[in-house]
C-alpha positions as CSV (number, residue, x, y, z in Angstrom):
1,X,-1.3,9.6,-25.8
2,X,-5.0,10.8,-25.1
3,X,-6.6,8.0,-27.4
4,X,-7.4,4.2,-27.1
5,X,-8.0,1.7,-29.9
6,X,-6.9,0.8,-33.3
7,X,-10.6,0.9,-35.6
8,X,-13.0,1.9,-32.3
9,X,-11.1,4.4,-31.0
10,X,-12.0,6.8,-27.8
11,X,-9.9,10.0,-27.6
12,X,-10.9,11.6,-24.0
13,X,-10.2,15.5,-22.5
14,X,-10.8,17.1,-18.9
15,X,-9.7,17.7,-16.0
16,X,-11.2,17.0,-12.5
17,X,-11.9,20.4,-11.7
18,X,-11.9,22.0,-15.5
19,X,-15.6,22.5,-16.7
20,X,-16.3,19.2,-18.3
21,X,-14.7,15.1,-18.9
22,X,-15.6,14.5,-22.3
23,X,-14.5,13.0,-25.6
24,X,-14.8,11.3,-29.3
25,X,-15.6,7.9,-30.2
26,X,-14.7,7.2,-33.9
27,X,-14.9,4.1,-35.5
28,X,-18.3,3.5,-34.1
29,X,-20.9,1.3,-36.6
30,X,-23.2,2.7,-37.9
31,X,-27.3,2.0,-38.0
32,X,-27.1,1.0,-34.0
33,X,-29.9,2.0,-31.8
34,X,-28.7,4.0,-29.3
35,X,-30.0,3.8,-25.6
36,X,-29.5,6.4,-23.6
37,X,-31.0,5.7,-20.2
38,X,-28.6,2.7,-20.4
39,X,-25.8,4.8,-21.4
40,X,-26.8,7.1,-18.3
41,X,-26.8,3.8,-16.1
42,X,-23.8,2.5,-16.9
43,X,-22.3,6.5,-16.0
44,X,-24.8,6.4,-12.4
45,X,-22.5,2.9,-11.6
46,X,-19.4,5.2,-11.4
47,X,-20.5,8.4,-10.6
48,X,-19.9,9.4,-6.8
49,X,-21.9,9.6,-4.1
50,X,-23.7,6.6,-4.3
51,X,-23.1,5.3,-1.0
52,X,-21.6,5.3,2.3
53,X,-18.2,4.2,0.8
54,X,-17.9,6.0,-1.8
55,X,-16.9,9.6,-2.2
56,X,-19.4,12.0,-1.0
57,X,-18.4,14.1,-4.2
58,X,-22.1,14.8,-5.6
59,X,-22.1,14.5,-9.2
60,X,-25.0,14.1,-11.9
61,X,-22.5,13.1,-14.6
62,X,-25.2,13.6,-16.7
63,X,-24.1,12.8,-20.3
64,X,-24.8,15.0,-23.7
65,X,-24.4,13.7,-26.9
66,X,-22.7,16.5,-29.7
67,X,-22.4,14.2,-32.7
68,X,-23.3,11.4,-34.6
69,X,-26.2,10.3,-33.4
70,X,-29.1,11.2,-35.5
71,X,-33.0,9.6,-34.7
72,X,-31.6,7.6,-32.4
73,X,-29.0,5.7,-34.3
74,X,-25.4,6.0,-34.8
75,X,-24.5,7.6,-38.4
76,X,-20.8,6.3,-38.4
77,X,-19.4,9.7,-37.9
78,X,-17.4,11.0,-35.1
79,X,-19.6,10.6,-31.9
80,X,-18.6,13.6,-29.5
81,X,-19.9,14.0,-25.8
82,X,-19.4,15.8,-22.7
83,X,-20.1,15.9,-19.2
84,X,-20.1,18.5,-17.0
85,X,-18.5,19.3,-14.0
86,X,-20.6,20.8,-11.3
87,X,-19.5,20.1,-7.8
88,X,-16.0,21.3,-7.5
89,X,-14.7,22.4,-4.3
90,X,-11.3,23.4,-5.4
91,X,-10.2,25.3,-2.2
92,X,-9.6,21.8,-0.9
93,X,-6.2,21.2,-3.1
94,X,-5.0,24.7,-2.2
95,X,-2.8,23.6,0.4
96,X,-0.9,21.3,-2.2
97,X,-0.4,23.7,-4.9
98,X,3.0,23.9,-4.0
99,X,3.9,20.7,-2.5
100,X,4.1,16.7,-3.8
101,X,1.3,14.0,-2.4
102,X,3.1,10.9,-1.8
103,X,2.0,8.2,-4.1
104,X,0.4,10.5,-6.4
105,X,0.7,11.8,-9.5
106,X,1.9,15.3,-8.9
107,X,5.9,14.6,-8.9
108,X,5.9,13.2,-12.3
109,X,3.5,15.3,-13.8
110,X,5.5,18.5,-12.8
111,X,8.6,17.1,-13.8
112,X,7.2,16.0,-17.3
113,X,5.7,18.8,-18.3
114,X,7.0,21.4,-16.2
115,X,3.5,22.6,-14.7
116,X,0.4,20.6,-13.4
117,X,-3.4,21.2,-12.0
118,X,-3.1,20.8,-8.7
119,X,-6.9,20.7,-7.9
120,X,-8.0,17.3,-7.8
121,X,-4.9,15.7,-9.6
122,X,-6.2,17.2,-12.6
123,X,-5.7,15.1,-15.5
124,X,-4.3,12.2,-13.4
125,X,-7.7,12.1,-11.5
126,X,-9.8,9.1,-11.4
127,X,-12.7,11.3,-12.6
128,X,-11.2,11.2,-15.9
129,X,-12.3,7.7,-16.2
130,X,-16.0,9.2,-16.8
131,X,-14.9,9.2,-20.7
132,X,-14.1,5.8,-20.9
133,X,-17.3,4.7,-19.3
134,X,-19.2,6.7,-21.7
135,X,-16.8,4.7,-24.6
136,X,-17.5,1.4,-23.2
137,X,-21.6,2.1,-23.3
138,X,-21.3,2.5,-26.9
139,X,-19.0,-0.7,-27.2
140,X,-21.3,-2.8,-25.4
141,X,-24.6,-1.3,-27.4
142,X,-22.8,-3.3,-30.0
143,X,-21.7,-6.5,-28.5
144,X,-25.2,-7.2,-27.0
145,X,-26.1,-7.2,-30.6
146,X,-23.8,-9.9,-31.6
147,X,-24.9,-12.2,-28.0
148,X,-21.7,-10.8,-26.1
149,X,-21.8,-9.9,-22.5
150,X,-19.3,-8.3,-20.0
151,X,-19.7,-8.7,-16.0
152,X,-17.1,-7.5,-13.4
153,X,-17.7,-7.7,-10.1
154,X,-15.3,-7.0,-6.8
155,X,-13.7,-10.6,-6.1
156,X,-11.4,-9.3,-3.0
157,X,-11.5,-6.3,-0.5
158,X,-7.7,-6.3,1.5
159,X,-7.8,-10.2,2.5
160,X,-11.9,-10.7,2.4
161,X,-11.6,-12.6,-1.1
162,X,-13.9,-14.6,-2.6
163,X,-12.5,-18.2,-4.7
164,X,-11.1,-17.3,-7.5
165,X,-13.5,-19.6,-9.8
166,X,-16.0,-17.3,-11.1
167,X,-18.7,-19.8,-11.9
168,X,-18.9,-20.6,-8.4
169,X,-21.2,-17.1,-8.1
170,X,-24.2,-15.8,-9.8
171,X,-23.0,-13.0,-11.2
172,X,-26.2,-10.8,-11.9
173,X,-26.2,-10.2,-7.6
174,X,-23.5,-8.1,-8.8
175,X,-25.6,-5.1,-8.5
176,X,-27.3,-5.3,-4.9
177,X,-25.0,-4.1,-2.8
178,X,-22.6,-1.1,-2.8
179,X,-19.4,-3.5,-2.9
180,X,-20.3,-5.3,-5.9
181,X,-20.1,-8.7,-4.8
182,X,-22.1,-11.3,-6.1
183,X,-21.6,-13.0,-2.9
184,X,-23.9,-11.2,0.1
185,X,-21.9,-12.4,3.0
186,X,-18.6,-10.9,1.6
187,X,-19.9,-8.1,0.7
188,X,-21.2,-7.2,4.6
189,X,-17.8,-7.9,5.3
190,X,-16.1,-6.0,2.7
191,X,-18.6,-3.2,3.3
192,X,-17.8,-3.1,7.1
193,X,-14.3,-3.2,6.5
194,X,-14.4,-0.4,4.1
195,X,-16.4,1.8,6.5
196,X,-13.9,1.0,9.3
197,X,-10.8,2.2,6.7
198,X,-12.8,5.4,5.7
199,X,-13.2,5.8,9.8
200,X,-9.7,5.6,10.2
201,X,-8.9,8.2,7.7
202,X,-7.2,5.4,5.3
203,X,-8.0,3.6,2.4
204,X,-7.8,0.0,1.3
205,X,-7.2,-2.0,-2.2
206,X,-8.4,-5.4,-3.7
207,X,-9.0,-7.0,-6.9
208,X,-12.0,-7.0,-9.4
209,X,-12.5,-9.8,-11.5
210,X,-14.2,-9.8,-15.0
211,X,-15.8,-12.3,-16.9
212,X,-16.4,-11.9,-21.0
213,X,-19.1,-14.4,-22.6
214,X,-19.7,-15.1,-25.7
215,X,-16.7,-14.0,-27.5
216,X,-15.9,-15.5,-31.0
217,X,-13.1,-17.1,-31.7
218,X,-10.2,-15.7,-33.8
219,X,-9.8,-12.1,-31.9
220,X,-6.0,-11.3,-31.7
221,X,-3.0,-10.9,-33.4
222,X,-0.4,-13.6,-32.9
223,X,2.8,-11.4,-32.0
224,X,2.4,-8.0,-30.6
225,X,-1.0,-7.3,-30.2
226,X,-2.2,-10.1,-28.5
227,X,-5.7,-10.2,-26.9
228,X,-4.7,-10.2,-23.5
229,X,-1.7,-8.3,-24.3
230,X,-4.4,-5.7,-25.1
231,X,-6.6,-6.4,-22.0
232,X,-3.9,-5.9,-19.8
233,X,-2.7,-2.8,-21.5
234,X,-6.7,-1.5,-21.2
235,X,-6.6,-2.6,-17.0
236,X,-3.0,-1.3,-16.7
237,X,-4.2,2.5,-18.2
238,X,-7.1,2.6,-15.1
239,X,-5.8,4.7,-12.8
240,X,-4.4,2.6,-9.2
241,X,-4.3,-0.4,-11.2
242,X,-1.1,-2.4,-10.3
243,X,-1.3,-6.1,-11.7
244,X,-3.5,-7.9,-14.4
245,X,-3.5,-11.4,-14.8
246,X,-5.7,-13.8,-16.9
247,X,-6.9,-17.6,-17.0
248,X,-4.8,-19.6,-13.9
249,X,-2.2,-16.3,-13.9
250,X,0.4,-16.3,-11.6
251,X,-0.8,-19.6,-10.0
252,X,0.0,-21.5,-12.9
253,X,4.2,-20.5,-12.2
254,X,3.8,-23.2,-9.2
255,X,2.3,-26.2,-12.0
256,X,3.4,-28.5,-14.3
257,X,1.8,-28.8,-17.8
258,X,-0.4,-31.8,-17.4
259,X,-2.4,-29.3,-14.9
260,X,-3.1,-26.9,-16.7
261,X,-3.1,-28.2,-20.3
262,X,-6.7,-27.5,-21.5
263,X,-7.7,-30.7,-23.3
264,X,-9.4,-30.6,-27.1
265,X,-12.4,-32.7,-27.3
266,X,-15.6,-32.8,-30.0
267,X,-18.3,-30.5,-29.1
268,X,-21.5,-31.0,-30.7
269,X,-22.7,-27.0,-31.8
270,X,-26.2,-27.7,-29.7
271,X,-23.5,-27.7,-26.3
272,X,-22.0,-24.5,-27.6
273,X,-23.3,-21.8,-24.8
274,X,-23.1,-18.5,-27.7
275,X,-23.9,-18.8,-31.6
276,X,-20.6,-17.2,-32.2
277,X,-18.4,-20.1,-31.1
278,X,-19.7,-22.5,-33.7
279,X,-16.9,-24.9,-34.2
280,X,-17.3,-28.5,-33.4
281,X,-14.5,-28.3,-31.3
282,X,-13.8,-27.6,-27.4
283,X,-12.3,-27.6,-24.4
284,X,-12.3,-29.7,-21.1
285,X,-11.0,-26.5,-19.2
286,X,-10.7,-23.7,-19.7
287,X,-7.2,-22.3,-17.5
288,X,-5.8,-20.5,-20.4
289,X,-8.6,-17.9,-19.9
290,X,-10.5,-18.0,-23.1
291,X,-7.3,-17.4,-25.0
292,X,-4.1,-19.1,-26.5
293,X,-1.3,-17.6,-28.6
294,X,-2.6,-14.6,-28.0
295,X,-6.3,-15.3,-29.9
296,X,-9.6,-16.0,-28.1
297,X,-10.3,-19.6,-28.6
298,X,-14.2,-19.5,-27.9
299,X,-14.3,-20.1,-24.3
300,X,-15.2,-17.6,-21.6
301,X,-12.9,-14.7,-21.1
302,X,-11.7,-13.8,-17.2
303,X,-8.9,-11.9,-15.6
304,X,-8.5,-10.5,-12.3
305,X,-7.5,-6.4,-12.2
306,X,-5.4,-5.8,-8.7
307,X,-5.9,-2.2,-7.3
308,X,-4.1,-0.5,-4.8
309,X,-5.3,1.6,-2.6
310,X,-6.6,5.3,-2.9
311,X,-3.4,7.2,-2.4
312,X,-5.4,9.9,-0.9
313,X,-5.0,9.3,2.6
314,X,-6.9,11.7,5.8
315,X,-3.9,11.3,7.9
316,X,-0.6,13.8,8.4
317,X,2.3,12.5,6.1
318,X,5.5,13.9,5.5
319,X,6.4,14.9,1.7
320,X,8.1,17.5,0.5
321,X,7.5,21.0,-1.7
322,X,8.5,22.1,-4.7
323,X,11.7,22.9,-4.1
324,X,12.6,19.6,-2.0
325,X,12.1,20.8,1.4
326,X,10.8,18.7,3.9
327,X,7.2,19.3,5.2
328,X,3.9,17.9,6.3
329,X,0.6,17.6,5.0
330,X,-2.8,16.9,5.6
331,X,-5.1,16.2,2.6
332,X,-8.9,17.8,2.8
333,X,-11.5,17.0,-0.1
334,X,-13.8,14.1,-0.6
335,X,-11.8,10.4,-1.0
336,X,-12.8,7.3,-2.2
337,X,-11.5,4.8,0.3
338,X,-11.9,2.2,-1.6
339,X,-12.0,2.7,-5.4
340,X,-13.5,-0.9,-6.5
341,X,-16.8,0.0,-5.8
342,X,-16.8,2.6,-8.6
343,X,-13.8,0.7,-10.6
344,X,-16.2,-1.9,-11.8
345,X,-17.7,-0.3,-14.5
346,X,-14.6,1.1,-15.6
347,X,-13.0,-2.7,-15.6
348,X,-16.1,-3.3,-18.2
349,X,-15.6,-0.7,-20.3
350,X,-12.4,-1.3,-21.0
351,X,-12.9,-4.5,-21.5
352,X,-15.7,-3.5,-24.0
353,X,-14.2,-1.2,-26.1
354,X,-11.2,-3.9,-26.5
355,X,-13.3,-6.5,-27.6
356,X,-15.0,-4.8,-29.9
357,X,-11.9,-3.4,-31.3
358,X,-10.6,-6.6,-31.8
359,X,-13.9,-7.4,-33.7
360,X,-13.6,-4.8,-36.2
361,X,-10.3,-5.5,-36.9
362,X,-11.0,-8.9,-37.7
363,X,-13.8,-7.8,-40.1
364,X,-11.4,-6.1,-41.5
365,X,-8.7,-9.0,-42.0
366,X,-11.4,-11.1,-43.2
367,X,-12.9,-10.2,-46.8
């Protein structure tokens, strides 16, 4: 309910407004050197406040380690961490306590457990999403060991997309502007129309696309857990998340099989592009997205995450109160108005922690 993963396994508490987001990571290898500045990095890519789009929310999310790291390196026991809350402003939820935000949360909360923290959507918050940030540093400490990288990057802002064929771009631009687009252009345009949303007191969705490297082959299991079966259960538990799609997706419902059919041919290994996909064997194309029946097959990984947008709106809209009446509302607080932005790193850590996951398990299948 609260934990994700099978052998690397992140178990996450907190609430937006509680006194800290925090968690345990079990299952992590031991004898790997920890970085911390990187760990703190890859939490300063989601925290808020980091620009004009973002939520002016001001936030440290300064991380602290409880347990197992010793001297720098992991000791294979139970990692715990925290990070602390420091810039609630709480009052601003008071005027919901007792009534039902469209599009959010609150409804099914209070009707599955029968009471809910109304400050900040509680558990339900995007905040939350700290822990698995924190989760997905440690996975990738690990994966750049074994020559595997992980790069999201926003791919479309309402209908300013960029083509959907990722090695069209050069990803590492990722990081130099607020949007994270590797393309410039877009991302003026998705920044400027972002500003004009937050000006209107609305917010606006897109899609983030995400690009694994270097995986070996042979991660999967060939009925239920699936590798993108798992992927898209990882993207689906990030909060506004509404589709997941990987390889040619949906656009491969309007082809025939001769289009899309990726073609075997010899590879010699000095063409491979990672020293974990040694076989002699590859691929013309690559639509199937780096996986088939369910197990990676060596080539890149990519899938597209759709988000809609931040259901936190700065306009009057009708809803009703606890007791069904009919009333208006208008929210106050700090809103993302476009979550992408701050969703990237997320994307990645997800994708991270499933990956290696999937890595350990098949360590664990193969004696």
């Amino acid at each position: 309910m609260n934990s994700f993963g099978h052998i690397f396994r992140l178990t996450t508490f907190g609430e937006s407004h509680g006194e800290a987001v925090g968690g345990v990571i079990d299952g992590m290898p031991a004898g790997i050197d920890i970085d911390m500045e990187f760990i703190q990095s890859e939490l300063n890519r989601r925290r808020p406040g980091q620009s004009a789009i973002t939520t002016s929310r001001q936030e440290a999310d300064r991380v602290e380690l409880l347990s197992g790291v010793f001297e720098d390196k992991t000791t294979g026991c139970p990692i715990g961490f925290i990070v602390r809350n420091t810039n609630q402003h709480s009052n601003d939820y008071e005027n919901m306590r007792n009534l039902f935000r469209p599009s959010h949360a609150d409804f099914t909360y209070q009707e599955k457990y029968g009471i809910r923290d109304h400050r900040g959507g509680g558990r339900s918050s995007a905040r939350i999403t700290i822990s698995r940030c924190v989760g997905g540093a440690f996975a990738k400490l690990v994966l750049r060991q074994k020559g595997i990288s992980i790069q999201a990057y926003t791919s479309q802002v309402g209908d300013i997309a960029l083509e959907k064929d990722y090695s069209r771009y050069d990803l590492s631009l990722t990081e130099t502007n607020a949007v994270r687009c590797p393309d410039a252009q877009k991302a003026a345009q998705m920044e400027q129309l972002i500003a004009q949303v937050k000006a209107d007191g609305d917010t606006i969705g897109g899609i983030i696309t995400c690009v694994i490297k270097g995986c070996p082959t042979g991660l999967g299991e060939p009925e239920f857990d699936k590798l993108h079966a798992s992927l898209g259960q990882a993207m689906l538990s990030i909060n506004a998340v509404k589709g997941f799609e990987y390889g040619d997706g949906f656009d491969s419902a309007t082809m025939r099989g001769s289009q899309v059919n990726d073609v075997f041919v010899p590879s010699p290994n000095t063409h491979h592009p990672s020293p974990n996909t040694q076989s002699p064997i590859t691929t013309t194309t690559n639509h199937s997205g780096g996986i088939q029946g369910g197990i990676s097959n060596g080539q890149d990984i990519y899938f597209r995450v759709a988000f809609k947008p931040v259901a936190t709106i700065l306009t009057e809209q009708n809803t009703v109160d606890k007791e069904g009446n009919a009333t208006t509302f208008t929210a106050h607080g700090r809103h993302d108005p476009c979550v992408l932005p701050r969703a990237v790193p997320v994307v990645e850590s997800m994708a991270a922690m499933t990956i290696l996951d999937y890595i350990l398990l098949q360590n664990a299948v193969n004696l």
